[in-house]
Tab-separated table of C-alpha atoms in Angstrom:
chain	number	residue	atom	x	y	z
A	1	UNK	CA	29.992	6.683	-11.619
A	2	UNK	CA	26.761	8.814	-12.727
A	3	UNK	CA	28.725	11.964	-13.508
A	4	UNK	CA	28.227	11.025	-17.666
A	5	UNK	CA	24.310	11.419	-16.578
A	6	UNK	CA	24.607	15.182	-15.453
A	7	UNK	CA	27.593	15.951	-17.942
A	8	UNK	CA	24.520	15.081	-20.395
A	9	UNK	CA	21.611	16.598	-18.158
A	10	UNK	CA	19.655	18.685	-20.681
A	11	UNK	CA	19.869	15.928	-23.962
A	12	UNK	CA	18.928	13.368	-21.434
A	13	UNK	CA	15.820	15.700	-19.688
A	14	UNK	CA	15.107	16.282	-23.510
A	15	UNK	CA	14.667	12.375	-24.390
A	16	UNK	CA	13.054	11.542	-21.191
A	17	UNK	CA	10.063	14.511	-21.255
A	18	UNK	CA	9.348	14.252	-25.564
A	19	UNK	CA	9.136	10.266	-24.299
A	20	UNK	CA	6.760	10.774	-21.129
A	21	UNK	CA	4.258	13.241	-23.307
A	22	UNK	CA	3.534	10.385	-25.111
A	23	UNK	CA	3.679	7.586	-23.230
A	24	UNK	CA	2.945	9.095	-19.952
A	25	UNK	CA	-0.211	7.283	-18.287
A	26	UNK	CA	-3.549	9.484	-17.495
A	27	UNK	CA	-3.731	8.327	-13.905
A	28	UNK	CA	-6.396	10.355	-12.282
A	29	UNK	CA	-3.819	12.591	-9.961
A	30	UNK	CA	-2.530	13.850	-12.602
A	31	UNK	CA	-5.379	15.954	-13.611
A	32	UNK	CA	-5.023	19.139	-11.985
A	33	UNK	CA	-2.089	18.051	-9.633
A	34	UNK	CA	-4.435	19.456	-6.565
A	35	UNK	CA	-2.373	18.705	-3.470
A	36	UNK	CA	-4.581	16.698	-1.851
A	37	UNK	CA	-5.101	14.385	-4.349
A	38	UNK	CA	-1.485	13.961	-4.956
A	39	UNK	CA	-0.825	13.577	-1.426
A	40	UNK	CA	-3.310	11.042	-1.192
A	41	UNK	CA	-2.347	9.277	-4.366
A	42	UNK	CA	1.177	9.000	-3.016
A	43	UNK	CA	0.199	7.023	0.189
A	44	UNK	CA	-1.817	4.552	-1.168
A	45	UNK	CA	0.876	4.241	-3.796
A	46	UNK	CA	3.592	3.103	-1.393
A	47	UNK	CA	2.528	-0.527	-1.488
A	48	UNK	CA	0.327	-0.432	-4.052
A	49	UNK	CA	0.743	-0.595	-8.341
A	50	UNK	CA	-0.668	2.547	-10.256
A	51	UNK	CA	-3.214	0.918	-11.954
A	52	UNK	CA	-4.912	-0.648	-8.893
A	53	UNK	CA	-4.043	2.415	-6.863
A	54	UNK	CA	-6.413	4.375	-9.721
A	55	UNK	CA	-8.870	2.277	-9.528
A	56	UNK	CA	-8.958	3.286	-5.240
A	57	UNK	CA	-8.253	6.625	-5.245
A	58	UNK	CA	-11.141	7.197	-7.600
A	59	UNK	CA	-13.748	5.668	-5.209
A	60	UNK	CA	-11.648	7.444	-1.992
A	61	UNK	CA	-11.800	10.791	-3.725
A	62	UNK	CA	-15.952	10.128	-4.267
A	63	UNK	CA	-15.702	9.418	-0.714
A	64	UNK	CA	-13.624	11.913	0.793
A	65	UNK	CA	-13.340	14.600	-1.566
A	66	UNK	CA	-11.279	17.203	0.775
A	67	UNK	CA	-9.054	17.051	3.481
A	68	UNK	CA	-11.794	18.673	6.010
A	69	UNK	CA	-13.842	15.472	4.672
A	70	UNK	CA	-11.057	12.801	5.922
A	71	UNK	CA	-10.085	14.887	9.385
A	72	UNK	CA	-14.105	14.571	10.374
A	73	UNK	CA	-14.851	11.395	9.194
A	74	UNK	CA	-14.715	8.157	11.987
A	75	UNK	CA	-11.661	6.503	12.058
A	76	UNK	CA	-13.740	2.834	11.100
A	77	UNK	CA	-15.356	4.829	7.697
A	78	UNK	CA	-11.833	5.444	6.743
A	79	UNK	CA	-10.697	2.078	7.628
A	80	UNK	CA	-13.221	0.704	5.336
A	81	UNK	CA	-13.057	3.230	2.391
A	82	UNK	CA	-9.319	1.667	2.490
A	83	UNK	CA	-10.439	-1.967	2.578
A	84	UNK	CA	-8.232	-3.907	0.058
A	85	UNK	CA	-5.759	-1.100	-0.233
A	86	UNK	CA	-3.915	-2.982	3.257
A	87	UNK	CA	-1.531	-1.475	5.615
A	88	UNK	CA	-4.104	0.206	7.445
A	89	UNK	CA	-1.429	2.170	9.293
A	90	UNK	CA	-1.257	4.347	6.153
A	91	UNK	CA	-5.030	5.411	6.390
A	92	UNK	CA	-4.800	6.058	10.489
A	93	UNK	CA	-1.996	8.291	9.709
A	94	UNK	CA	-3.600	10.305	5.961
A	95	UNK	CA	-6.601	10.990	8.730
A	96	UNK	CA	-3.773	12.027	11.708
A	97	UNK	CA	-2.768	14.175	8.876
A	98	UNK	CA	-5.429	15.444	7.767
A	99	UNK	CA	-6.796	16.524	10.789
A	100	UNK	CA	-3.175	18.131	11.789
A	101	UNK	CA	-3.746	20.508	8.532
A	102	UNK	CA	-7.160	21.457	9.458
A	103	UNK	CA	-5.444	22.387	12.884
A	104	UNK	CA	-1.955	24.229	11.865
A	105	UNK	CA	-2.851	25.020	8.615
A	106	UNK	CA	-6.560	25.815	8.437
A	107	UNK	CA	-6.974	22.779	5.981
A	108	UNK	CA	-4.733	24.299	3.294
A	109	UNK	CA	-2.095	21.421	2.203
A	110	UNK	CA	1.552	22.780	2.807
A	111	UNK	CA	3.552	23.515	0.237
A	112	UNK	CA	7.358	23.353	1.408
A	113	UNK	CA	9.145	19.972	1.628
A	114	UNK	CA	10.138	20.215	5.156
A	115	UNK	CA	6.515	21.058	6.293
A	116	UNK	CA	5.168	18.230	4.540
A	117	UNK	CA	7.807	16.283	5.681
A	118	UNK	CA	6.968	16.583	9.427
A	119	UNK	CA	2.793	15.046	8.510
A	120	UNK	CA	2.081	11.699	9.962
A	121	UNK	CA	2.818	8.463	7.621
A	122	UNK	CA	5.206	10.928	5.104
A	123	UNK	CA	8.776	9.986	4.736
A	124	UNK	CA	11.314	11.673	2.788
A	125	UNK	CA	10.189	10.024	-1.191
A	126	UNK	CA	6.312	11.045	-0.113
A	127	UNK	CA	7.538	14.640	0.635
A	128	UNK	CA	9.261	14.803	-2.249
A	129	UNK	CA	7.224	13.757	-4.458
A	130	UNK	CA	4.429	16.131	-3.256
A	131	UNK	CA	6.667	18.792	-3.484
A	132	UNK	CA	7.199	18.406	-6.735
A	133	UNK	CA	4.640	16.999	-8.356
A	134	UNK	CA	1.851	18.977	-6.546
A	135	UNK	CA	3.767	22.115	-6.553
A	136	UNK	CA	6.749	22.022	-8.699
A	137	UNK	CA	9.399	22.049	-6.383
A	138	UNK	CA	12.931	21.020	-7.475
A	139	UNK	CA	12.821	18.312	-5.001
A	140	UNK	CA	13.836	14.692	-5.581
A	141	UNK	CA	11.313	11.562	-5.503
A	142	UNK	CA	13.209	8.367	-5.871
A	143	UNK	CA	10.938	5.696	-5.576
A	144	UNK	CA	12.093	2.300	-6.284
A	145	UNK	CA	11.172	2.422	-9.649
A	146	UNK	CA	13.692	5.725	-9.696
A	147	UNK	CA	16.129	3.562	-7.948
A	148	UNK	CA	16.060	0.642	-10.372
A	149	UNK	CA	16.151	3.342	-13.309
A	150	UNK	CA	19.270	5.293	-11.754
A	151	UNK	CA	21.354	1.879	-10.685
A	152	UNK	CA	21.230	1.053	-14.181
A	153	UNK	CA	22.197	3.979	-16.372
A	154	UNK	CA	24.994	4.279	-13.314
A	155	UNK	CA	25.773	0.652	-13.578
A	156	UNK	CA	25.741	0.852	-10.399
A	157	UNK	CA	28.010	-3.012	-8.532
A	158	UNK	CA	26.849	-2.544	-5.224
A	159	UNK	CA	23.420	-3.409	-3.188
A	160	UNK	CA	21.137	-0.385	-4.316
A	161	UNK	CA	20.028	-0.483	-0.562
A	162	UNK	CA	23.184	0.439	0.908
A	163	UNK	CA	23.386	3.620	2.358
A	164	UNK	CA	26.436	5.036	0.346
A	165	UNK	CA	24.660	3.829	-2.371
A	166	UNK	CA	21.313	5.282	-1.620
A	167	UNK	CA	22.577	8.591	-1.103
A	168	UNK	CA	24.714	8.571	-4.363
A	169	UNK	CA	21.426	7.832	-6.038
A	170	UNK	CA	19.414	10.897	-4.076
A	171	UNK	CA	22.517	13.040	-5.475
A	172	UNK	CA	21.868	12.221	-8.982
A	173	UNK	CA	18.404	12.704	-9.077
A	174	UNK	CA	18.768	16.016	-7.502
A	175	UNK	CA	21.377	16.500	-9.550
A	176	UNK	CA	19.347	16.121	-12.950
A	177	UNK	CA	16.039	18.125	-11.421
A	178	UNK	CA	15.624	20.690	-14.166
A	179	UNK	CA	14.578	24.196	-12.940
A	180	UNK	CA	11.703	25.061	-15.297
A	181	UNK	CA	9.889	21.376	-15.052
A	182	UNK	CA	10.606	19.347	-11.887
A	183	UNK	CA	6.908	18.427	-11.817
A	184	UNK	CA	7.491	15.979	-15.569
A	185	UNK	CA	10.665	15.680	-15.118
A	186	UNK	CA	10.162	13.882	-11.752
A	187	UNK	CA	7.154	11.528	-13.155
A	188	UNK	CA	8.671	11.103	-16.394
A	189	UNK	CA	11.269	9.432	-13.983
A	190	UNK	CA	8.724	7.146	-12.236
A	191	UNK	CA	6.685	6.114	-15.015
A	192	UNK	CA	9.872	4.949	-16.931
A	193	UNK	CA	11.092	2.890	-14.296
A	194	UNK	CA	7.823	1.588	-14.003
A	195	UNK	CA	6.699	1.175	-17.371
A	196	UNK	CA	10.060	0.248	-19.353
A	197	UNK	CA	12.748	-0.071	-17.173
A	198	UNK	CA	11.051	-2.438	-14.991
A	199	UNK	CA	12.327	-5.818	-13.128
A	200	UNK	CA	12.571	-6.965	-16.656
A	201	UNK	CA	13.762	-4.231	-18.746
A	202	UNK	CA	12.229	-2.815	-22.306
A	203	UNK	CA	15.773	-1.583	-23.429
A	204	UNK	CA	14.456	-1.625	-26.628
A	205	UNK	CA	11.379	0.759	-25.947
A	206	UNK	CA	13.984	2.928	-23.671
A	207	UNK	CA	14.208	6.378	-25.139
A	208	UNK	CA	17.732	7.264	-22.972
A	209	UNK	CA	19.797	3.663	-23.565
A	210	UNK	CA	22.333	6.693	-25.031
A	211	UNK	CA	23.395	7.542	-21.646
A	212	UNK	CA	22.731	4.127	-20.056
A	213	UNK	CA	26.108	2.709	-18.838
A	214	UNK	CA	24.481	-1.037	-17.971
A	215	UNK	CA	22.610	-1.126	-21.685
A	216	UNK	CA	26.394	0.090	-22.822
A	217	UNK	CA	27.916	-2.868	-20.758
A	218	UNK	CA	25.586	-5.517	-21.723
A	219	UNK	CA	24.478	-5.735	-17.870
A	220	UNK	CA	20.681	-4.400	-17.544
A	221	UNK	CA	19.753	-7.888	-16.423
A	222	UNK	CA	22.264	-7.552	-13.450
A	223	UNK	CA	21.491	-4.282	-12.507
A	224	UNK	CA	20.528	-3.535	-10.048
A	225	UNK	CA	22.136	-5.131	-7.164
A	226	UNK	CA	19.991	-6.369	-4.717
A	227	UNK	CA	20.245	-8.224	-1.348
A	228	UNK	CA	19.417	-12.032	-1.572
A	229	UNK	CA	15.229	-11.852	-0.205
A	230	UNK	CA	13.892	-13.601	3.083
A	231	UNK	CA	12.755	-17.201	2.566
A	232	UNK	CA	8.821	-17.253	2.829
A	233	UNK	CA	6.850	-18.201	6.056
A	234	UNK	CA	4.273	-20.601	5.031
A	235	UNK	CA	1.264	-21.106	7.999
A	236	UNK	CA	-2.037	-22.365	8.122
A	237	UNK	CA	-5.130	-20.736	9.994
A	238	UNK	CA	-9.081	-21.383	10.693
A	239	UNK	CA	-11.645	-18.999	10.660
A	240	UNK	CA	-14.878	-19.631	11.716
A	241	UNK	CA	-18.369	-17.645	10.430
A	242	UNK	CA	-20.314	-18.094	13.753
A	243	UNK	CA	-24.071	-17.832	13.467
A	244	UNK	CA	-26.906	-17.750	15.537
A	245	UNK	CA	-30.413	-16.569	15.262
A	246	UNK	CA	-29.793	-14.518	11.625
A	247	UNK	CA	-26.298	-13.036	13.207
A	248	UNK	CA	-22.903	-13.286	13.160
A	249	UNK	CA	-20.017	-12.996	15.414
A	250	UNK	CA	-16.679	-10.271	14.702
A	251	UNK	CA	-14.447	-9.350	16.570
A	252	UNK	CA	-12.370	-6.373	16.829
A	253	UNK	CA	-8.562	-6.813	17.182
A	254	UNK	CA	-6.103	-5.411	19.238
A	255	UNK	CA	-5.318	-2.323	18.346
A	256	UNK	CA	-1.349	-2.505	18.464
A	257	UNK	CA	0.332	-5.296	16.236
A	258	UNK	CA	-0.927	-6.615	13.052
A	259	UNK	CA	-4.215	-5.176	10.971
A	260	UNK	CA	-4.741	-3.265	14.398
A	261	UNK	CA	-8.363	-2.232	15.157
A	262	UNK	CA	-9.898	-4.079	11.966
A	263	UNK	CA	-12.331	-6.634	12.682
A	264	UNK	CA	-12.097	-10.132	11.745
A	265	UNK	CA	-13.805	-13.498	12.442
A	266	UNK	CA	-12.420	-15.377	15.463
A	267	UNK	CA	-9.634	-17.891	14.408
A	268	UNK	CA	-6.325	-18.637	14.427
A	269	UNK	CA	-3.242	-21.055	13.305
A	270	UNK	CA	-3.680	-24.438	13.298
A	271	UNK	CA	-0.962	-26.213	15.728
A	272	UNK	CA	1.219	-28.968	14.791
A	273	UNK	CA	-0.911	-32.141	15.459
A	274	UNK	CA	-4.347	-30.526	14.778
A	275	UNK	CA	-6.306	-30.567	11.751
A	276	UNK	CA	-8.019	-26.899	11.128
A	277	UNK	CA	-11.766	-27.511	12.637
A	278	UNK	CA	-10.010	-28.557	16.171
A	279	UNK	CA	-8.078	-25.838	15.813
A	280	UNK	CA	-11.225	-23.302	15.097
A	281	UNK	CA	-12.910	-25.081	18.215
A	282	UNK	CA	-9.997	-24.466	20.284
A	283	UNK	CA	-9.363	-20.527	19.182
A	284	UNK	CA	-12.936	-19.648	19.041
A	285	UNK	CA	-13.669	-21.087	22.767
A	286	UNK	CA	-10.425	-18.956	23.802
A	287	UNK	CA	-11.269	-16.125	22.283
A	288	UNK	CA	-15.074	-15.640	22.758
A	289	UNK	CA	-15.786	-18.135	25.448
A	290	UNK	CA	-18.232	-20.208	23.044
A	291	UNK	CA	-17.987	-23.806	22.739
A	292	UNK	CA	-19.305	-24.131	18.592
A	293	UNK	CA	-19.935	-27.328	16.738
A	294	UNK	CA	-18.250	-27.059	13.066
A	295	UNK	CA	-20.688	-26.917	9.953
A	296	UNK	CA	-19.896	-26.854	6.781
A	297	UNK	CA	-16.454	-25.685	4.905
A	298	UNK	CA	-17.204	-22.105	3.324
A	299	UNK	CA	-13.418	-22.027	1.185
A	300	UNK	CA	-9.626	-22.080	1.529
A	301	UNK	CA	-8.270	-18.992	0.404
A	302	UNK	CA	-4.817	-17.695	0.094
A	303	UNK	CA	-3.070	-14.519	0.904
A	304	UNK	CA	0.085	-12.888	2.051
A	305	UNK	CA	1.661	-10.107	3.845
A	306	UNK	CA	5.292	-9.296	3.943
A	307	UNK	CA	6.985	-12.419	3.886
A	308	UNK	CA	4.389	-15.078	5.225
A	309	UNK	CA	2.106	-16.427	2.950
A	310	UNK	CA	-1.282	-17.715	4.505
A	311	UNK	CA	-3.666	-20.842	3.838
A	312	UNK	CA	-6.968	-19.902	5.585
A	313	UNK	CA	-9.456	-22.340	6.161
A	314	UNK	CA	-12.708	-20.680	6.431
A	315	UNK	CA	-15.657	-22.914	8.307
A	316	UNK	CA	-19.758	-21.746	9.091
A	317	UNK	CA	-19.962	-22.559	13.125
A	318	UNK	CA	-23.049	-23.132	15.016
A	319	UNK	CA	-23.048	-21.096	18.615
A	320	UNK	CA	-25.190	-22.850	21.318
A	321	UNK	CA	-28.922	-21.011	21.679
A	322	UNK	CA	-28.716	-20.871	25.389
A	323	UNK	CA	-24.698	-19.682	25.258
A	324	UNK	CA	-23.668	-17.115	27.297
A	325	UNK	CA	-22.978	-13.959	26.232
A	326	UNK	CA	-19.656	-13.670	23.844
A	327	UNK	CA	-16.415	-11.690	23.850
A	328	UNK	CA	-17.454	-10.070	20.354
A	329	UNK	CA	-20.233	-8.507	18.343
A	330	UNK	CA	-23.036	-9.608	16.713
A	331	UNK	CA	-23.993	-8.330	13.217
A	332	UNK	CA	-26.310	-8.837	10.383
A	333	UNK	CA	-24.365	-10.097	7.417
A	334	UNK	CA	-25.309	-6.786	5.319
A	335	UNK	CA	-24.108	-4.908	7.892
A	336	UNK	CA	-20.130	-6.393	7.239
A	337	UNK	CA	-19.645	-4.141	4.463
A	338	UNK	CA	-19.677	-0.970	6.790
A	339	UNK	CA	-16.652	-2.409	8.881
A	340	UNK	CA	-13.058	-3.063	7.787
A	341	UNK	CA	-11.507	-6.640	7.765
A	342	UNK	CA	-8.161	-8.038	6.753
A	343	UNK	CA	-7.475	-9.803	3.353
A	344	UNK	CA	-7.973	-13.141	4.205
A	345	UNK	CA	-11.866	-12.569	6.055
A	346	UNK	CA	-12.427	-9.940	3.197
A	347	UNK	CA	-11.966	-12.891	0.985
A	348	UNK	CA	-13.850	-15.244	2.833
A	349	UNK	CA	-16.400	-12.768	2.988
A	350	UNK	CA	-16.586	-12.018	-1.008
A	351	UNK	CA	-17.001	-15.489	-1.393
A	352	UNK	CA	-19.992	-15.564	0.245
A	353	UNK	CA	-21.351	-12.636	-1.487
A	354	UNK	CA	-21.273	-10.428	2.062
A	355	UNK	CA	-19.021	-7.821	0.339
């Protein structure tokens, strides 16, 4: 199905590198392609768009300019160098990581796939893409931009997430690696998936449509397959800011299940047959052992994470002055910024100018 594609390797390579010298975007890892920085760039990429990513990794690499910088650091200054970037798990394991190369490797990044490979939080795109891009390996990095890109000059009429189908598309991007530049060749790749043939694709801005067999067909707008998505959760939380005497009360959560080990304001879902301030009274008194009194509303705000999308209520609480001691900490307000917090308290916390 993609053998026209490596029949016409070298006039397709040819198209796609004269096209990515021009229109190729100056993100900042692409620099000097030091291994670090594409190895970092790559994890925060996984769930995160370029330009966004760019404007993290910048402040991250001011931050923690070497690996020997992240392995030392404390796990909560890495935590909230990552704030916004979500799915902390990726920064616990960059500092596992990092600290593993300081240890095996005396801090020098490795170089061969499999070795990079084995680091915490890197799967088998991450290691090739490092590979290749950092060192110019003739490894493969098919991202899902690469996997869009690929399904479509295949015409590919089956779910792109099937395994037969993603190994036929590992195949051909092997299959195409040139030898002299896997390094463009590879991000030419990426950025045209990302910048042309997107969701909604440029096929008239496409410099390859020559070998594309959906364009040919008439059938970019079906391709690729995909699997119909999960239906939304929709829930609705309370989170209260609780102050007494100039403080505030966080607390830190659990540190297996969701946003482990960040800290957040106590709160939680409001129950069928509650309205959201008996539902903050109720979760805060579980949770900290205070019984508050409900001030004034600080904002809704909205966010989401996989496939549940949140309304958070967010409310400034009064604590008692002779209450006991409570299951949390508390902080000076200019003292949140230092700690890491999940969207929805990050953005109750930006609208009160704490952050």
């Amino acid at each position: 199905m993609m053998k026209h594609l490596i029949t016409a390797k070298e006039d397709f390579t040819a198209r796609l590198l004269t096209w990515f010298a021009g229109a190729g975007r100056p993100l900042p890892w692409r620099a000097a392609y030091d291994p670090y920085e594409v190895w970092g760039s790559e994890i925060m990429l996984q769930q995160t768009q370029a330009e966004r990513g760019a404007r993290y990794f910048e402040g991250w690499m001011r931050r923690f300019p070497d690996i020997r910088s992240v392995a030392e650091a404390d796990e909560a200054a890495v935590l909230a160098a990552w704030e916004g970037l979500g799915y902390y798990s990726r920064a616990r394991n960059l500092q596992r990581a990092a600290r593993y190369i300081m240890e095996v490797y005396g801090g020098e990044f490795p170089s061969s796939v499999e070795r990079i490979r084995a680091l915490p939080g890197v799967g088998e795109y991450t290691a090739g893409a490092v590979a290749s891009i950092a060192f110019n390996r003739p490894e493969p990095a098919v991202d899902a931009n690469v996997r869009r890109l690929l399904a479509r000059l295949g015409d590919l009429d089956r779910p792109v997430d099937e395994p037969d189908s993603q190994a036929l598309i590992a195949a051909t991007a092997r299959a195409l690696i040139p030898a002299e530049s896997p390094r463009l060749f590879n991000q030419a790749l990426m950025e045209l998936g990302a910048l042309v043939c997107a969701r909604k694709p440029g096929c008239g801005r496409c410099p390859v449509t020559a070998h594309c067999a959906a364009f040919r067909r008439g059938a970019t707008a079906e391709r690729p397959v995909t699997r119909p998505k999960a239906a939304y959760q929709f829930l609705e939380a309370a989170a209260g800011v609780v102050r007494r005497d100039g403080l505030v009360l966080i607390r830190q959560r659990p540190w297996r299940g969701l946003w482990a080990g960040l800290w957040d304001f106590p709160g939680g879902p409001v129950e069928p047959g509650e309205g959201p301030e008996q539902a903050l009274v109720r979760h805060i008194r579980e949770q900290t052992g205070l019984d508050v009194t409900v001030d004034e509303k600080i904002a809704v705000v909205r966010h989401g994470y996989t496939t549940r999308r949140v309304v958070l209520h967010g409310f400034f609480t009064k604590a008692p002055k002779n209450a006991p001691a409570a299951d949390g900490l508390w902080v000076r307000p200019e003292d949140l910024a230092d700690r890491a917090f999940p969207a929805g308290a990050r953005k109750l916390l930006e609208h009160l100018g704490w952050k």
